[in-house]
Short mmCIF file of C-alpha atoms in Angstrom, two decimals:
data_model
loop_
_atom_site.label_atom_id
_atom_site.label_comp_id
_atom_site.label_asym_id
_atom_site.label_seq_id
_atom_site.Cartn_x
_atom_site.Cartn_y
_atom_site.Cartn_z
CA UNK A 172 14.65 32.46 -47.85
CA UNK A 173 17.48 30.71 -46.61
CA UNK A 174 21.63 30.49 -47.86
CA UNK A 175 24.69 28.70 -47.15
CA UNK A 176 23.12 25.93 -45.63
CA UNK A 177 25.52 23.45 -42.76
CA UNK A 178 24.77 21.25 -40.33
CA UNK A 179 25.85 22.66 -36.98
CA UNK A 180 25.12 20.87 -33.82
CA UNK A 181 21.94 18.66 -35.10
CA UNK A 182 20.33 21.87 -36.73
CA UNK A 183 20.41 23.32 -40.07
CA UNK A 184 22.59 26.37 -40.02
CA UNK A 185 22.46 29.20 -42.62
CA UNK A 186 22.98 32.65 -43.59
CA UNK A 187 20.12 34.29 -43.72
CA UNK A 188 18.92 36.17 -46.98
CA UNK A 189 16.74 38.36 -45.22
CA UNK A 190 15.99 39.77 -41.52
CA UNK A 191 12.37 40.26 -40.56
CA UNK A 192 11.62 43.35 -38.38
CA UNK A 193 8.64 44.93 -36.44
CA UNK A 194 6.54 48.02 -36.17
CA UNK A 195 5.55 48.10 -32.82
CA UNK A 196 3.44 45.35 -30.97
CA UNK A 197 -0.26 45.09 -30.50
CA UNK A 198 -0.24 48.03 -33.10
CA UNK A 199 -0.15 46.19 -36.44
CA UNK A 200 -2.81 47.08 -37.67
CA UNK A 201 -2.78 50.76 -36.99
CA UNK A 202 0.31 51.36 -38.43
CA UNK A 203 -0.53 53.84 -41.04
CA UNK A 204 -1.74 56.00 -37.86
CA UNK A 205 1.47 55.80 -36.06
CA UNK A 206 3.81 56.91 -38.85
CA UNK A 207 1.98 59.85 -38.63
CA UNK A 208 4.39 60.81 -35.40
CA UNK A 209 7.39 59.38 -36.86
CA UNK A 210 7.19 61.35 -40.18
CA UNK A 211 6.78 64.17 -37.56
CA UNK A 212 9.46 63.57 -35.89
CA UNK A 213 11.94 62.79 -39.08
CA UNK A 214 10.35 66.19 -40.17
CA UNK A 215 11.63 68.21 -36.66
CA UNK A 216 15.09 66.27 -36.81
CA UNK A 217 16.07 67.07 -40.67
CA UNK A 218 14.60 70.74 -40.36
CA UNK A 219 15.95 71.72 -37.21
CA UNK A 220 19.41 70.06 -37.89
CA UNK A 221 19.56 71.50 -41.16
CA UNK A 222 18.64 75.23 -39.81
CA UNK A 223 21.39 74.61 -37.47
CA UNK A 224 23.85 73.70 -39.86
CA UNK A 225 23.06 76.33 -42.65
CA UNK A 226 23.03 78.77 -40.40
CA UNK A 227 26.10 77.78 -38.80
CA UNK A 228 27.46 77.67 -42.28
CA UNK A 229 26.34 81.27 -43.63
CA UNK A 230 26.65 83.59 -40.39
CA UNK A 231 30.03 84.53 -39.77
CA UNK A 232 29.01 85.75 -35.94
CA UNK A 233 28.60 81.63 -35.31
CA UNK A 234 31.96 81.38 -36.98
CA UNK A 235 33.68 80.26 -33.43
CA UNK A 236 34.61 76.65 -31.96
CA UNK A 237 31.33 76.41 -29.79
CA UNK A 238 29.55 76.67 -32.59
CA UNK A 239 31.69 74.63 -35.11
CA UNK A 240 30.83 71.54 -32.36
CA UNK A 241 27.30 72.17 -32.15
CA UNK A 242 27.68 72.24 -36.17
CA UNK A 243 29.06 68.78 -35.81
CA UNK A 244 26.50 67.43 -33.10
CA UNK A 245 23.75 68.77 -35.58
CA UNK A 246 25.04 66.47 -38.45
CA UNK A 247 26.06 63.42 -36.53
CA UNK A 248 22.57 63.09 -35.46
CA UNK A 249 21.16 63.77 -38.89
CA UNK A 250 23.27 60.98 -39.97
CA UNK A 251 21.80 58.93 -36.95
CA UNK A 252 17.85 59.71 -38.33
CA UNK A 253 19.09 59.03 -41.97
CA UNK A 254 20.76 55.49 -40.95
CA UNK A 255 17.34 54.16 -39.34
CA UNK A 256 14.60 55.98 -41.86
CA UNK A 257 14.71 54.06 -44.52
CA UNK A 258 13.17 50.90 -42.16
CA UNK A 259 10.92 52.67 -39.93
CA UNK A 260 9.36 54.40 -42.70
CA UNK A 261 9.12 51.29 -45.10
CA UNK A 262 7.10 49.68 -42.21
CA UNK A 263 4.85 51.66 -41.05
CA UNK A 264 3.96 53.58 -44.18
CA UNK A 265 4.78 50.98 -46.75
CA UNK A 266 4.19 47.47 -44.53
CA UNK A 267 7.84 46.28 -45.73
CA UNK A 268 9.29 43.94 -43.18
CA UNK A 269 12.21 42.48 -44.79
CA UNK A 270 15.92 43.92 -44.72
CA UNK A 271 18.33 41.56 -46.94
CA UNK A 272 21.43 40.13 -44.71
CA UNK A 273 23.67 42.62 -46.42
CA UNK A 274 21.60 46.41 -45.95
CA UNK A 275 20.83 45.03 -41.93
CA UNK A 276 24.85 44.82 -41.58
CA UNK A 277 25.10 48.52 -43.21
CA UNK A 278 22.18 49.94 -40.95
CA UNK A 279 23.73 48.54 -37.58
CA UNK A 280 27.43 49.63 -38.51
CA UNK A 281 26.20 53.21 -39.56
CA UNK A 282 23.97 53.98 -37.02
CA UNK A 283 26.30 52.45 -34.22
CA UNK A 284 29.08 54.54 -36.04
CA UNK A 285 27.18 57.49 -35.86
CA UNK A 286 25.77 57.45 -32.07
CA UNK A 287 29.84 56.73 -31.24
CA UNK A 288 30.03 60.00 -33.25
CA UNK A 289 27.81 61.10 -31.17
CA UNK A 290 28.73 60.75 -27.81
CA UNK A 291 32.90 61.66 -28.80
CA UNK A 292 31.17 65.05 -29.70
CA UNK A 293 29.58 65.79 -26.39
CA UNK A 294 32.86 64.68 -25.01
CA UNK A 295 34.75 67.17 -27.36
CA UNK A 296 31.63 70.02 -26.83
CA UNK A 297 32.56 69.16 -22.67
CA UNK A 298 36.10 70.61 -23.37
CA UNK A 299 35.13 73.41 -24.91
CA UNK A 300 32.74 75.11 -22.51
CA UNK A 301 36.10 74.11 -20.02
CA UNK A 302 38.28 76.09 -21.55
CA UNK A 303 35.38 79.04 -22.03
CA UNK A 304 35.57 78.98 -18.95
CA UNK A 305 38.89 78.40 -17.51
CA UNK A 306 40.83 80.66 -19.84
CA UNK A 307 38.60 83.04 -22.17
CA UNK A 308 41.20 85.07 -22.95
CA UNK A 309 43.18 82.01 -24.45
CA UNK A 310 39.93 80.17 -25.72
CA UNK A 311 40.35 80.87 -29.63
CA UNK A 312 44.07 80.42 -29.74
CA UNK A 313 43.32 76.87 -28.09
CA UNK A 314 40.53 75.73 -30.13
CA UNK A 315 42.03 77.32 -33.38
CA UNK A 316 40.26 75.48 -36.34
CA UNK A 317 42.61 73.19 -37.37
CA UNK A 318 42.90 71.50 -33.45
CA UNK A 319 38.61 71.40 -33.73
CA UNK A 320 39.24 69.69 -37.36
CA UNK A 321 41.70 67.19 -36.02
CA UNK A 322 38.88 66.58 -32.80
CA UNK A 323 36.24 65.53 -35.27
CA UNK A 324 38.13 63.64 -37.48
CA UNK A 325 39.73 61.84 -34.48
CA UNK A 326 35.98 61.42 -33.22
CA UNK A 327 34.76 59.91 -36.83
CA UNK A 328 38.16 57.68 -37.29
CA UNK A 329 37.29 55.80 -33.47
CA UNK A 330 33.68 55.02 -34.40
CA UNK A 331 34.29 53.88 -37.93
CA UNK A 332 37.40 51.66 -36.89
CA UNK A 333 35.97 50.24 -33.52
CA UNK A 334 32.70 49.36 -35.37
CA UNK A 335 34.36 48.06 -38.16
CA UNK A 336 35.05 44.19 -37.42
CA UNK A 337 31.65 43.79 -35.63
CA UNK A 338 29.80 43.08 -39.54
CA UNK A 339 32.28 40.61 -40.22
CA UNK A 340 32.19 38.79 -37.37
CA UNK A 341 28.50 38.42 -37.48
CA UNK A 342 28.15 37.75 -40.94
CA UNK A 343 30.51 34.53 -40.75
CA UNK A 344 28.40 33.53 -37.53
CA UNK A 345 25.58 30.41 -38.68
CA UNK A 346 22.26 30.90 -37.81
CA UNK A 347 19.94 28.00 -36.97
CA UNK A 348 16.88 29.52 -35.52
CA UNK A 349 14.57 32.57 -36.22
CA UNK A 350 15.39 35.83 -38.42
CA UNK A 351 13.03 37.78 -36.80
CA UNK A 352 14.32 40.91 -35.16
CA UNK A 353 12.85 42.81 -32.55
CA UNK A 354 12.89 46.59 -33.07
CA UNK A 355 12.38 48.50 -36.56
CA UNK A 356 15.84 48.84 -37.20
CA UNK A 357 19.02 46.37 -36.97
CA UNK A 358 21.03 47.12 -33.59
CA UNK A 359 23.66 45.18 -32.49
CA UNK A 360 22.50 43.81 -29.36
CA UNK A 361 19.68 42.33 -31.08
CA UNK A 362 21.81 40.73 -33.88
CA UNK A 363 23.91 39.01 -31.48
CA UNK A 364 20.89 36.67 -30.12
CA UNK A 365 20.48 35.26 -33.00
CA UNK A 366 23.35 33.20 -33.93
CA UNK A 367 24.00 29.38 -33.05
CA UNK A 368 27.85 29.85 -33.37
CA UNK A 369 30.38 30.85 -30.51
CA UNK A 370 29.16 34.98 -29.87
CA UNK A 371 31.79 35.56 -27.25
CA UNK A 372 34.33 37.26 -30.18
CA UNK A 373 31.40 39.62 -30.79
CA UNK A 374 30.48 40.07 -27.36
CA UNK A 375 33.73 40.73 -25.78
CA UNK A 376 34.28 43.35 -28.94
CA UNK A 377 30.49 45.08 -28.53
CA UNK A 378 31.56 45.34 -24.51
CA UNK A 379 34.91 47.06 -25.25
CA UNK A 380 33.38 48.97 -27.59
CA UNK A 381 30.92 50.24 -25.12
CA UNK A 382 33.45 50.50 -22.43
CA UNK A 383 35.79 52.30 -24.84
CA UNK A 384 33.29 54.93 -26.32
CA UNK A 385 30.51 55.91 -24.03
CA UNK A 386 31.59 54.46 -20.98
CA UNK A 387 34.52 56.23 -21.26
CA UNK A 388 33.33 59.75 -22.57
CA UNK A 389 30.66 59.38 -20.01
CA UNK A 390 33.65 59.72 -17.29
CA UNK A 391 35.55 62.36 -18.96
CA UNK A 392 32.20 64.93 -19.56
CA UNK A 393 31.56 63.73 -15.47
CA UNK A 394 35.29 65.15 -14.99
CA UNK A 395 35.33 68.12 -17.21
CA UNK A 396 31.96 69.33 -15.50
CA UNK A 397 33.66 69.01 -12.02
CA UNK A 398 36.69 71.06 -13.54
CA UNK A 399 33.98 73.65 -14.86
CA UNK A 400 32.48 73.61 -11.41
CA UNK A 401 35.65 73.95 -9.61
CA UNK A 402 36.49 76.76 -11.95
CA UNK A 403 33.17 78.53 -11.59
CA UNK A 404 33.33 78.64 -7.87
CA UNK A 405 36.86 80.36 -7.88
CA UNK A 406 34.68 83.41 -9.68
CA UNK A 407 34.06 86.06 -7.20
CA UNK A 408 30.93 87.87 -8.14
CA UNK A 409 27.77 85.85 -8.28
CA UNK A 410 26.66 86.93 -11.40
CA UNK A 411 29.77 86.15 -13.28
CA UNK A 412 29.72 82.50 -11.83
CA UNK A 413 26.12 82.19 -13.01
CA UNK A 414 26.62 83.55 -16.76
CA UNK A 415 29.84 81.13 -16.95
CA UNK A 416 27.17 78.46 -15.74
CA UNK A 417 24.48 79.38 -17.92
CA UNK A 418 26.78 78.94 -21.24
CA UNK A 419 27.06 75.20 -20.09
CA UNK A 420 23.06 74.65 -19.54
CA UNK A 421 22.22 73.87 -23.33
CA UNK A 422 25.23 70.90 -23.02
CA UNK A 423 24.27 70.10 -20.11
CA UNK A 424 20.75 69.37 -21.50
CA UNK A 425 22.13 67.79 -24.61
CA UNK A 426 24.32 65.09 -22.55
CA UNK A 427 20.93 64.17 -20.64
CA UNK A 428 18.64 63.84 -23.20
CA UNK A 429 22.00 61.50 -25.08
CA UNK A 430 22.99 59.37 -21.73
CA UNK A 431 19.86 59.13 -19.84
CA UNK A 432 17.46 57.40 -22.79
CA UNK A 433 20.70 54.90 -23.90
CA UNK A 434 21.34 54.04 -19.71
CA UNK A 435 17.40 53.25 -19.26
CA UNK A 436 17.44 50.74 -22.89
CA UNK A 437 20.74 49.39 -21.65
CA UNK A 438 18.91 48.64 -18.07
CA UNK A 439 15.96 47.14 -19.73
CA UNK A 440 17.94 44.79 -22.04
CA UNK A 441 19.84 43.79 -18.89
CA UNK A 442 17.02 43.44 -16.43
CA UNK A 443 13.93 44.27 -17.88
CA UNK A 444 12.94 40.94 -20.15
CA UNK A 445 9.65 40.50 -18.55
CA UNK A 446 8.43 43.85 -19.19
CA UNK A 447 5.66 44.42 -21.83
CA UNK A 448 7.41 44.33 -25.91
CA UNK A 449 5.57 47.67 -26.22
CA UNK A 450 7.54 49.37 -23.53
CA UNK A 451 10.80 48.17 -24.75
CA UNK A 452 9.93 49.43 -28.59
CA UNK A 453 8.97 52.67 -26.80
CA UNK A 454 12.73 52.95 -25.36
CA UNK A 455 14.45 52.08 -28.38
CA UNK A 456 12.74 54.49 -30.18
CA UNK A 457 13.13 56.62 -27.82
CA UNK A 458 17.01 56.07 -27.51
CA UNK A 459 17.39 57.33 -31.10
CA UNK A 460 14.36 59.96 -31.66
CA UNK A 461 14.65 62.00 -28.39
CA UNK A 462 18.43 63.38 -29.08
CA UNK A 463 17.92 64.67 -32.71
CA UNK A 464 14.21 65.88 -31.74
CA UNK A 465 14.94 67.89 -28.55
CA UNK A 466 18.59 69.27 -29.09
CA UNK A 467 17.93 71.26 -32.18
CA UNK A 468 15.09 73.00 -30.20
CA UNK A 469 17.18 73.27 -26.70
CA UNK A 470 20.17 75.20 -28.55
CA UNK A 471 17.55 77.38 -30.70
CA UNK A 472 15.83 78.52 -27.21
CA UNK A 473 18.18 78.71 -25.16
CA UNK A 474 21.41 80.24 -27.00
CA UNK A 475 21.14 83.73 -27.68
CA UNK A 476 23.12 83.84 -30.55
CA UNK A 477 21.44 81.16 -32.63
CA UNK A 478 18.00 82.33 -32.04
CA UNK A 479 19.43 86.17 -33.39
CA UNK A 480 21.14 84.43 -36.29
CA UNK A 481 17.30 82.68 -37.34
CA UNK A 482 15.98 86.04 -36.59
CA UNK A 483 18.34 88.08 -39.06
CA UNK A 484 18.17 84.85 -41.44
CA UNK A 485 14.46 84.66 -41.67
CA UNK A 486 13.71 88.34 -42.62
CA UNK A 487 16.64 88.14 -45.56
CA UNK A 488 14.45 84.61 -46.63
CA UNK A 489 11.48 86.82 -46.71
CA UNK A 490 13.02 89.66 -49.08
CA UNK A 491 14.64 86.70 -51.52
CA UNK A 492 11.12 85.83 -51.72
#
């Protein structure tokens, strides 16, 4: 189906009606098998985000600003899963390709939205085990709950208004090729091949976007660890430098699981062309599954105070039952 039709340079240029995207090559016709991992994995990321979250909600113990951060990591990346579901699902349990112009501009401007949401929160989670650290004593009259409300609505005002434009710019772009995407879900970087118009506007924005966001809170969470570091090293007693440490090691965790999945994609739509489709699928889905997946199940093992709060929560399920 084909819109707005032009001439533009000898070819026929249009807006497309629809975008056509793809399960995951060689694998077309086993795709009813491999949704069987993906509805697992939608499964793990809504109920271990949500058991974060409610419990976050109803135990007053969790009531402090670590806690209110992990509250907003858990829902940023729920909004993540919920942005590219409705696609991934629909092809590999339904067989439906086709995303209309409009719905592919929504998915790529909330899930980009929502994984700048993301990494502003590790940034903002960073500061907080440094001031744990650093000054304890001072750590609840710092992060006092209106300065951790002002962090995540500063955090959720930067993604929405630097992703903003980029719909708009590519929906007055012409087309005069292909409509076929090449993941399950619209991204950005894949849009942007498309066109036949003048991309630089949208590629200079995407870069400065990247720069801006993650390149940027990537430097400050390098910074704030060597302050923690610093800070941890001016402890005397070994085993008060290593229980300052260990509060950091679930972070730590999240912020690798976050940077090193989106650095390898980046590096494989930079250098890795060549490579097999299948391996780049693998990435992508990687980029956005492993995060939500692993983090709920990091923070439930290895923070104390979340695994007690399931533990009193899941006994006072049982009675209601």
């Amino acid at each position: 189906m084909k819109s707005h039709h032009d001439v533009f340079n000898g070819s026929i240029a249009f807006t497309p009606a629809t975008f056509t995207l793809v399960g995951i090559p060689g694998l077309e016709t086993e795709h009813i098998w491999v949704s069987i991992p993906f509805c697992l994995m939608y499964a793990i990321i809504f109920l271990g985000n949500g058991i974060i979250l409610h419990i976050i909600r109803i135990d007053p113990a969790l009531h402090q600003p670590m806690y209110f951060f992990l509250a907003m990591l858990a829902f940023v990346e729920l909004g993540v899963s919920a942005s590219t579901m409705p696609t991934v699902l629909g092809i590999f349990l339904c067989g439906i390709y086709d995303i209309s112009f409009g719905g592919c501009l929504l998915q790529m401007f909330s899930m980009h939205s929502f994984t700048i949401m993301e990494s502003g929160v590790l940034l903002a989670m960073s500061v907080d085990r440094f001031v744990a650290i650093y000054s304890p004593l001072h750590y609840t009259t710092i992060l006092t709950i209106p300065r951790i409300i002002g962090m995540g609505a500063t955090i959720a005002f930067r993604s929405v208004v630097l992703m903003f434009p980029l719909p708009f710019l590519l929906k007055g772009l012409p087309f005069c090729g292909h409509n076929t995407l090449t993941h399950s879900y619209c991204l950005h970087s894949d849009l942007i091949k498309l066109p036949c118009g003048d991309t630089r506007p949208n590629s200079i924005l995407g870069l400065f976007v990247i720069t801006s966001t993650f390149g940027l809170d990537s430097l400050l969470i390098v910074v704030s660890y060597v302050l923690i570091l610093h800070t941890v090293l001016g402890i005397a007693s070994g085993t008060g430098q290593w229980r300052a440490l260990n509060t950091c090691v679930s972070h730590m965790c999240a912020v690798l699981v976050y940077y090193v999945p989106m650095i390898s994609l980046s590096l494989l739509h930079r250098f890795g062309r060549h490579l097999p489709p299948l391996l780049q699928t693998v990435l992508a889905n990687g980029y956005l599954f492993f995060p939500p997946v692993v983090n709920p199940i990091v923070y439930s093992m290895k923070t104390k105070e979340i695994r007690n709060s399931i533990a009193r929560t899941l006994p006072r399920k049982r009675r209601g039952v």
